[in-house]
Short mmCIF file of C-alpha atoms in Angstrom, two decimals:
data_model
loop_
_atom_site.label_atom_id
_atom_site.label_comp_id
_atom_site.label_asym_id
_atom_site.label_seq_id
_atom_site.Cartn_x
_atom_site.Cartn_y
_atom_site.Cartn_z
CA UNK A 221 0.00 0.00 0.00
CA UNK A 222 1.51 3.32 -1.03
CA UNK A 223 0.86 6.75 0.40
CA UNK A 224 -1.53 7.64 -2.39
CA UNK A 225 -4.34 10.19 -1.92
CA UNK A 226 -6.92 7.48 -1.13
CA UNK A 227 -4.81 5.80 1.51
CA UNK A 228 -3.81 9.12 3.09
CA UNK A 229 -7.54 9.78 3.44
CA UNK A 230 -7.97 6.37 5.13
CA UNK A 231 -5.02 7.00 7.45
CA UNK A 232 -6.49 10.33 8.59
CA UNK A 233 -9.42 8.39 9.99
CA UNK A 234 -7.20 6.14 12.13
CA UNK A 235 -7.10 6.69 15.90
CA UNK A 236 -3.74 5.10 16.73
CA UNK A 237 -0.69 3.66 14.97
CA UNK A 238 1.73 0.89 15.94
CA UNK A 239 5.27 0.25 14.73
CA UNK A 240 6.03 -3.36 15.66
CA UNK A 241 9.78 -3.22 15.14
CA UNK A 242 12.03 -6.22 15.77
CA UNK A 243 13.74 -4.61 18.75
CA UNK A 244 11.22 -2.04 20.01
CA UNK A 245 7.47 -1.49 19.90
CA UNK A 246 6.19 2.05 19.50
CA UNK A 247 2.61 3.32 19.67
CA UNK A 248 1.34 6.72 18.50
CA UNK A 249 -2.12 7.88 19.61
CA UNK A 250 -3.83 10.63 17.62
CA UNK A 251 -3.80 13.85 19.61
CA UNK A 252 -1.52 12.43 22.32
CA UNK A 253 1.64 11.68 20.31
CA UNK A 254 4.12 8.87 21.04
CA UNK A 255 2.79 7.07 24.14
CA UNK A 256 4.82 3.81 24.08
CA UNK A 257 8.48 3.23 23.15
CA UNK A 258 9.62 0.00 24.79
CA UNK A 259 11.65 -3.11 23.90
CA UNK A 260 9.53 -5.86 22.26
CA UNK A 261 10.04 -8.34 25.10
CA UNK A 262 7.79 -10.14 27.56
CA UNK A 263 8.72 -12.31 30.56
CA UNK A 264 6.41 -15.30 31.12
CA UNK A 265 6.06 -17.75 34.00
CA UNK A 266 6.08 -21.11 32.15
CA UNK A 267 4.36 -22.88 35.07
CA UNK A 268 1.28 -20.67 35.17
CA UNK A 269 1.43 -18.88 31.80
CA UNK A 270 1.23 -15.54 33.65
CA UNK A 271 2.90 -12.45 32.21
CA UNK A 272 5.47 -11.17 34.72
CA UNK A 273 6.91 -8.16 32.92
CA UNK A 274 6.97 -6.42 29.55
CA UNK A 275 9.19 -3.89 27.81
CA UNK A 276 12.21 -2.41 29.56
CA UNK A 277 11.90 -4.58 32.69
CA UNK A 278 11.54 -7.81 30.68
CA UNK A 279 14.56 -6.80 28.57
CA UNK A 280 16.68 -6.41 31.72
CA UNK A 281 15.70 -9.96 32.75
CA UNK A 282 17.16 -11.50 29.56
CA UNK A 283 19.75 -14.14 30.48
CA UNK A 284 19.19 -13.57 34.21
CA UNK A 285 16.02 -15.57 34.92
CA UNK A 286 15.47 -18.83 36.82
CA UNK A 287 14.40 -21.85 34.75
CA UNK A 288 10.64 -21.34 35.02
CA UNK A 289 10.72 -17.73 33.74
CA UNK A 290 11.22 -17.27 30.01
CA UNK A 291 11.80 -13.99 28.18
CA UNK A 292 10.03 -14.17 24.79
CA UNK A 293 10.07 -11.84 21.81
CA UNK A 294 6.71 -12.00 20.03
CA UNK A 295 8.05 -9.90 17.13
CA UNK A 296 10.97 -11.00 14.98
CA UNK A 297 12.33 -9.14 11.97
CA UNK A 298 9.42 -6.69 12.01
CA UNK A 299 6.94 -9.59 11.76
CA UNK A 300 4.61 -10.78 14.52
CA UNK A 301 5.53 -14.44 15.19
CA UNK A 302 3.27 -14.94 18.22
CA UNK A 303 -0.02 -13.06 17.80
CA UNK A 304 -1.49 -13.86 21.23
CA UNK A 305 1.70 -12.84 23.08
CA UNK A 306 2.05 -9.67 20.97
CA UNK A 307 -1.51 -8.69 21.95
CA UNK A 308 -0.84 -9.34 25.65
CA UNK A 309 2.41 -7.35 25.45
CA UNK A 310 0.71 -4.40 23.71
CA UNK A 311 -2.17 -4.38 26.23
CA UNK A 312 0.31 -4.12 29.12
CA UNK A 313 2.45 -1.50 27.36
CA UNK A 314 -0.58 0.69 26.58
CA UNK A 315 -1.97 0.49 30.10
CA UNK A 316 -5.60 0.69 31.23
CA UNK A 317 -6.07 4.44 30.81
CA UNK A 318 -5.04 4.62 27.12
CA UNK A 319 -6.95 1.42 26.32
CA UNK A 320 -10.13 2.81 27.93
CA UNK A 321 -9.80 6.02 25.87
CA UNK A 322 -9.33 4.03 22.66
CA UNK A 323 -12.26 1.72 23.43
CA UNK A 324 -14.58 4.73 23.66
CA UNK A 325 -14.00 5.54 19.97
CA UNK A 326 -16.79 4.31 17.72
CA UNK A 327 -15.37 2.04 14.98
CA UNK A 328 -11.78 2.14 16.27
CA UNK A 329 -9.26 2.28 13.41
CA UNK A 330 -5.55 1.52 13.58
CA UNK A 331 -2.51 1.80 11.33
CA UNK A 332 0.60 -0.39 11.37
CA UNK A 333 4.00 -0.48 9.67
CA UNK A 334 4.97 -3.60 7.76
CA UNK A 335 8.44 -4.30 6.33
CA UNK A 336 8.90 -3.92 2.58
CA UNK A 337 7.96 -7.12 0.71
CA UNK A 338 6.18 -8.53 3.79
CA UNK A 339 4.38 -11.70 2.74
CA UNK A 340 0.58 -12.07 3.14
CA UNK A 341 1.00 -14.10 6.36
CA UNK A 342 3.08 -11.34 7.97
CA UNK A 343 0.47 -8.73 6.95
CA UNK A 344 -2.32 -10.93 8.30
CA UNK A 345 -0.46 -11.32 11.63
CA UNK A 346 -0.06 -7.52 11.98
CA UNK A 347 -3.78 -6.99 11.27
CA UNK A 348 -4.92 -9.73 13.68
CA UNK A 349 -2.69 -8.37 16.47
CA UNK A 350 -4.41 -4.98 16.28
CA UNK A 351 -7.89 -6.46 15.76
CA UNK A 352 -7.29 -8.28 19.08
CA UNK A 353 -6.82 -4.84 20.69
CA UNK A 354 -10.27 -3.77 19.49
CA UNK A 355 -9.47 -2.21 16.10
CA UNK A 356 -12.35 -2.60 13.62
CA UNK A 357 -10.18 -1.69 10.66
CA UNK A 358 -6.40 -1.77 10.18
CA UNK A 359 -4.46 0.14 7.50
CA UNK A 360 -0.99 -1.15 6.60
CA UNK A 361 1.79 1.22 5.54
CA UNK A 362 5.19 0.24 4.15
CA UNK A 363 7.86 0.99 6.78
CA UNK A 364 10.01 2.70 4.14
CA UNK A 365 7.31 5.26 3.29
CA UNK A 366 6.44 5.88 6.95
CA UNK A 367 10.13 6.39 7.82
CA UNK A 368 10.68 8.76 4.89
CA UNK A 369 7.67 10.87 5.92
CA UNK A 370 8.82 10.80 9.56
CA UNK A 371 12.24 12.27 8.80
CA UNK A 372 10.78 15.05 6.66
CA UNK A 373 11.71 13.88 3.16
CA UNK A 374 9.54 15.38 0.36
CA UNK A 375 7.98 11.99 -0.38
CA UNK A 376 5.03 13.27 -2.43
CA UNK A 377 7.17 15.33 -4.84
CA UNK A 378 8.35 14.13 -8.28
CA UNK A 379 11.98 13.94 -7.15
CA UNK A 380 14.05 11.06 -5.85
CA UNK A 381 14.66 10.48 -2.17
CA UNK A 382 16.65 7.52 -0.90
CA UNK A 383 15.86 6.16 2.52
CA UNK A 384 17.65 3.40 4.40
CA UNK A 385 15.89 1.82 7.38
CA UNK A 386 18.57 0.18 9.55
CA UNK A 387 16.67 -2.23 11.78
CA UNK A 388 17.80 -4.80 14.30
CA UNK A 389 16.94 -7.71 12.03
CA UNK A 390 17.15 -6.33 8.48
CA UNK A 391 18.12 -3.25 6.50
CA UNK A 392 15.68 -1.87 3.95
CA UNK A 393 16.82 0.48 1.20
CA UNK A 394 14.48 2.26 -1.23
CA UNK A 395 14.26 5.07 -3.73
CA UNK A 396 10.95 6.95 -3.43
CA UNK A 397 9.25 9.37 -5.78
CA UNK A 398 5.66 10.69 -5.97
CA UNK A 399 4.72 8.99 -2.73
CA UNK A 400 5.55 5.49 -3.96
CA UNK A 401 8.50 3.10 -3.92
CA UNK A 402 10.34 3.10 -7.26
CA UNK A 403 12.77 0.34 -6.32
CA UNK A 404 13.65 -1.26 -3.02
CA UNK A 405 15.77 -4.02 -1.51
CA UNK A 406 15.49 -5.80 1.85
CA UNK A 407 18.85 -7.05 3.14
CA UNK A 408 18.61 -9.64 5.96
CA UNK A 409 21.43 -7.94 7.89
CA UNK A 410 20.82 -5.53 10.76
CA UNK A 411 22.15 -4.44 14.13
CA UNK A 412 21.82 -7.98 15.49
CA UNK A 413 24.14 -9.33 12.78
CA UNK A 414 26.76 -6.75 13.78
CA UNK A 415 26.36 -7.74 17.47
CA UNK A 416 26.69 -11.41 16.50
CA UNK A 417 29.87 -10.72 14.49
CA UNK A 418 31.46 -9.06 17.55
CA UNK A 419 30.44 -11.91 19.89
CA UNK A 420 31.82 -14.54 17.48
CA UNK A 421 35.10 -12.63 17.04
CA UNK A 422 35.68 -12.47 20.81
CA UNK A 423 34.78 -16.13 21.23
CA UNK A 424 37.18 -17.36 18.52
CA UNK A 425 40.06 -14.94 19.02
CA UNK A 426 40.01 -14.45 22.80
CA UNK A 427 37.94 -17.43 24.04
CA UNK A 428 35.70 -14.94 25.82
CA UNK A 429 31.92 -15.19 26.21
CA UNK A 430 30.24 -11.81 26.30
CA UNK A 431 26.98 -11.14 28.22
CA UNK A 432 24.24 -10.17 25.75
CA UNK A 433 23.79 -6.75 27.38
CA UNK A 434 27.38 -5.59 26.86
CA UNK A 435 27.69 -5.85 23.05
CA UNK A 436 26.26 -2.37 22.43
CA UNK A 437 28.55 -0.63 24.94
CA UNK A 438 31.47 -2.41 23.25
CA UNK A 439 30.55 -0.87 19.90
CA UNK A 440 30.46 2.57 21.48
CA UNK A 441 33.73 1.84 23.31
CA UNK A 442 35.42 1.30 19.96
CA UNK A 443 35.69 5.10 20.09
CA UNK A 444 33.69 8.20 19.35
CA UNK A 445 34.46 7.47 15.73
CA UNK A 446 33.29 3.88 15.98
CA UNK A 447 34.08 2.06 12.78
CA UNK A 448 36.72 4.57 11.67
CA UNK A 449 40.39 4.12 12.45
CA UNK A 450 40.92 7.34 14.48
CA UNK A 451 39.90 5.71 17.77
CA UNK A 452 42.03 4.04 20.45
CA UNK A 453 44.08 0.99 19.42
CA UNK A 454 42.66 -1.29 22.11
CA UNK A 455 39.91 -1.44 24.71
CA UNK A 456 39.34 -3.58 27.80
CA UNK A 457 36.41 -6.04 27.76
CA UNK A 458 35.00 -8.08 30.67
CA UNK A 459 33.39 -11.47 30.03
CA UNK A 460 33.51 -15.15 30.89
CA UNK A 461 36.27 -17.55 29.90
CA UNK A 462 34.94 -20.22 27.49
CA UNK A 463 37.07 -23.02 29.01
CA UNK A 464 37.07 -22.30 32.76
CA UNK A 465 33.77 -20.39 33.07
CA UNK A 466 35.52 -17.81 35.28
CA UNK A 467 35.25 -14.04 34.86
CA UNK A 468 38.12 -12.61 32.83
CA UNK A 469 39.00 -9.33 31.15
CA UNK A 470 41.04 -8.96 27.96
CA UNK A 471 42.48 -6.12 25.92
CA UNK A 472 40.86 -6.25 22.50
CA UNK A 473 42.45 -4.83 19.37
CA UNK A 474 39.80 -2.43 17.99
CA UNK A 475 41.08 -2.78 14.39
CA UNK A 476 40.33 -6.54 14.53
CA UNK A 477 36.80 -5.86 15.82
CA UNK A 478 36.29 -3.36 12.98
CA UNK A 479 37.30 -6.06 10.48
CA UNK A 480 34.82 -8.49 12.07
CA UNK A 481 32.02 -5.92 11.63
CA UNK A 482 32.91 -5.26 7.98
CA UNK A 483 31.43 -8.56 6.70
CA UNK A 484 27.77 -7.87 7.61
CA UNK A 485 28.10 -4.23 6.58
CA UNK A 486 29.42 -5.20 3.13
CA UNK A 487 26.08 -6.95 2.48
CA UNK A 488 24.34 -3.61 3.15
CA UNK A 489 26.60 -1.87 0.59
CA UNK A 490 25.75 -4.57 -1.97
CA UNK A 491 22.05 -3.90 -1.38
CA UNK A 492 22.48 -0.16 -1.97
CA UNK A 493 24.36 -0.92 -5.20
CA UNK A 494 21.56 -3.24 -6.36
CA UNK A 495 18.89 -0.56 -5.79
CA UNK A 496 20.91 2.08 -7.66
CA UNK A 497 21.47 -0.27 -10.62
CA UNK A 498 17.73 -0.77 -11.22
CA UNK A 499 16.77 2.85 -10.46
CA UNK A 500 15.96 5.13 -13.49
CA UNK A 501 18.96 7.37 -14.38
CA UNK A 502 17.00 10.62 -13.83
CA UNK A 503 16.34 9.66 -10.23
CA UNK A 504 19.96 8.58 -9.64
CA UNK A 505 21.02 12.08 -10.78
CA UNK A 506 18.74 13.57 -8.06
CA UNK A 507 20.30 11.26 -5.47
CA UNK A 508 23.85 12.39 -6.29
CA UNK A 509 22.93 15.77 -4.73
CA UNK A 510 20.51 14.67 -2.05
CA UNK A 511 22.19 11.43 -0.96
CA UNK A 512 20.93 8.78 1.48
CA UNK A 513 18.86 9.39 4.62
CA UNK A 514 19.57 6.83 7.35
CA UNK A 515 16.83 5.98 9.83
CA UNK A 516 16.27 3.14 12.32
CA UNK A 517 18.06 2.28 15.57
CA UNK A 518 21.15 0.79 13.90
CA UNK A 519 21.75 4.04 11.96
CA UNK A 520 23.40 5.25 15.19
CA UNK A 521 26.13 2.59 14.93
CA UNK A 522 29.25 4.79 15.33
CA UNK A 523 30.99 5.51 12.03
CA UNK A 524 28.45 3.59 9.86
CA UNK A 525 27.47 6.77 7.98
CA UNK A 526 31.12 7.61 7.31
CA UNK A 527 31.73 4.13 5.89
CA UNK A 528 28.74 4.51 3.54
CA UNK A 529 29.97 7.94 2.44
CA UNK A 530 33.36 6.50 1.48
CA UNK A 531 31.87 3.46 -0.29
CA UNK A 532 29.16 5.25 -2.33
CA UNK A 533 30.64 8.72 -2.81
CA UNK A 534 27.17 10.12 -2.00
CA UNK A 535 26.16 12.45 0.84
CA UNK A 536 24.83 10.42 3.81
CA UNK A 537 22.63 11.97 6.50
CA UNK A 538 21.31 10.50 9.75
CA UNK A 539 17.77 11.57 10.65
CA UNK A 540 17.37 13.74 13.76
CA UNK A 541 15.75 10.93 15.79
CA UNK A 542 16.41 7.91 13.57
CA UNK A 543 14.90 5.31 15.91
CA UNK A 544 11.39 6.81 15.97
CA UNK A 545 11.08 8.01 12.34
CA UNK A 546 8.69 5.27 11.19
CA UNK A 547 6.17 5.80 13.99
CA UNK A 548 6.49 9.59 13.68
CA UNK A 549 5.71 9.21 9.97
CA UNK A 550 2.59 7.23 10.81
CA UNK A 551 1.67 9.98 13.29
CA UNK A 552 2.08 12.70 10.63
CA UNK A 553 -0.23 10.71 8.32
CA UNK A 554 -2.78 10.19 11.12
CA UNK A 555 -2.84 13.89 11.99
CA UNK A 556 -3.20 14.75 8.28
CA UNK A 557 -0.03 16.85 8.18
CA UNK A 558 1.17 15.44 4.84
CA UNK A 559 -0.23 17.00 1.70
CA UNK A 560 -0.69 14.76 -1.35
CA UNK A 561 0.59 16.19 -4.62
CA UNK A 562 -2.20 18.37 -6.06
CA UNK A 563 -2.44 18.23 -9.84
CA UNK A 564 -3.58 21.43 -11.58
CA UNK A 565 -4.91 20.43 -15.00
CA UNK A 566 -4.42 23.05 -17.70
CA UNK A 567 -7.74 24.39 -18.87
CA UNK A 568 -8.47 23.26 -22.41
CA UNK A 569 -9.29 26.08 -24.80
#
């Protein structure tokens, strides 16, 4: 579904919008703004089936729970994999007050983001999740269009804009013009793949097991310049020895970690190249000036934008708040703040 005039009209009638990202769930309520921005995690007591915690608190429990408590992620790769659990998680995240306000609306309508090229089952799962929250009608919007609108790109104009949604599970790249996707590519590499590359590198080279919570700080510790070579030569990491199981700290060569990260990021560069190859030449000429807009949580990976600049030779910008662009875009559509392109037909003599 593209942001055409008809669908913009439908979206204006929606009361709330949900971005079920792989890592975080965000909810925008018309008139109230962004009301939920929490990790997509839920902690369940496997003996009773009771929900113990959701969001931030459940995320902190990961890897620290006794055997009968399990931390589940009902959303994977932007797709709902467990509809019932996703509904329970959303109900708890929204809270009673917001849910009561939404229930008062006659014919409650909702909007949701779906990844580019989402298959019919994934779309169905997103719709059913929101129907379970009381929505009578659900409009689906491509994440790429929502993100482009959210970071202020002139989506409805007849000029090319290139947006790159860097998610936890996948990276989506698209060229947009006149409110629609001209060409797009979904690369199954995201922030999680980068985390995994770092964990594997430390395991093989230093025989060190890293707690899941400390991968992100390690990326930041690589230096203020992250993936670039201006940072410190080594950094100290604390973890668990693979052989003995005892706590141990090692000095890690940051250049080696940068090399480990390069492999997943090269796949992203290939995806950008593929999109540019199939894009009409007129639009590519526009992009040479405007460049690529990076959105999504993994856009903040230190030095990622600089690496893209060097590889493509194009200007690369990071959106002001890259992590919430998609849901903000949905919000702009809900509030009716995006104007469709008005055609002025010439009067025939």
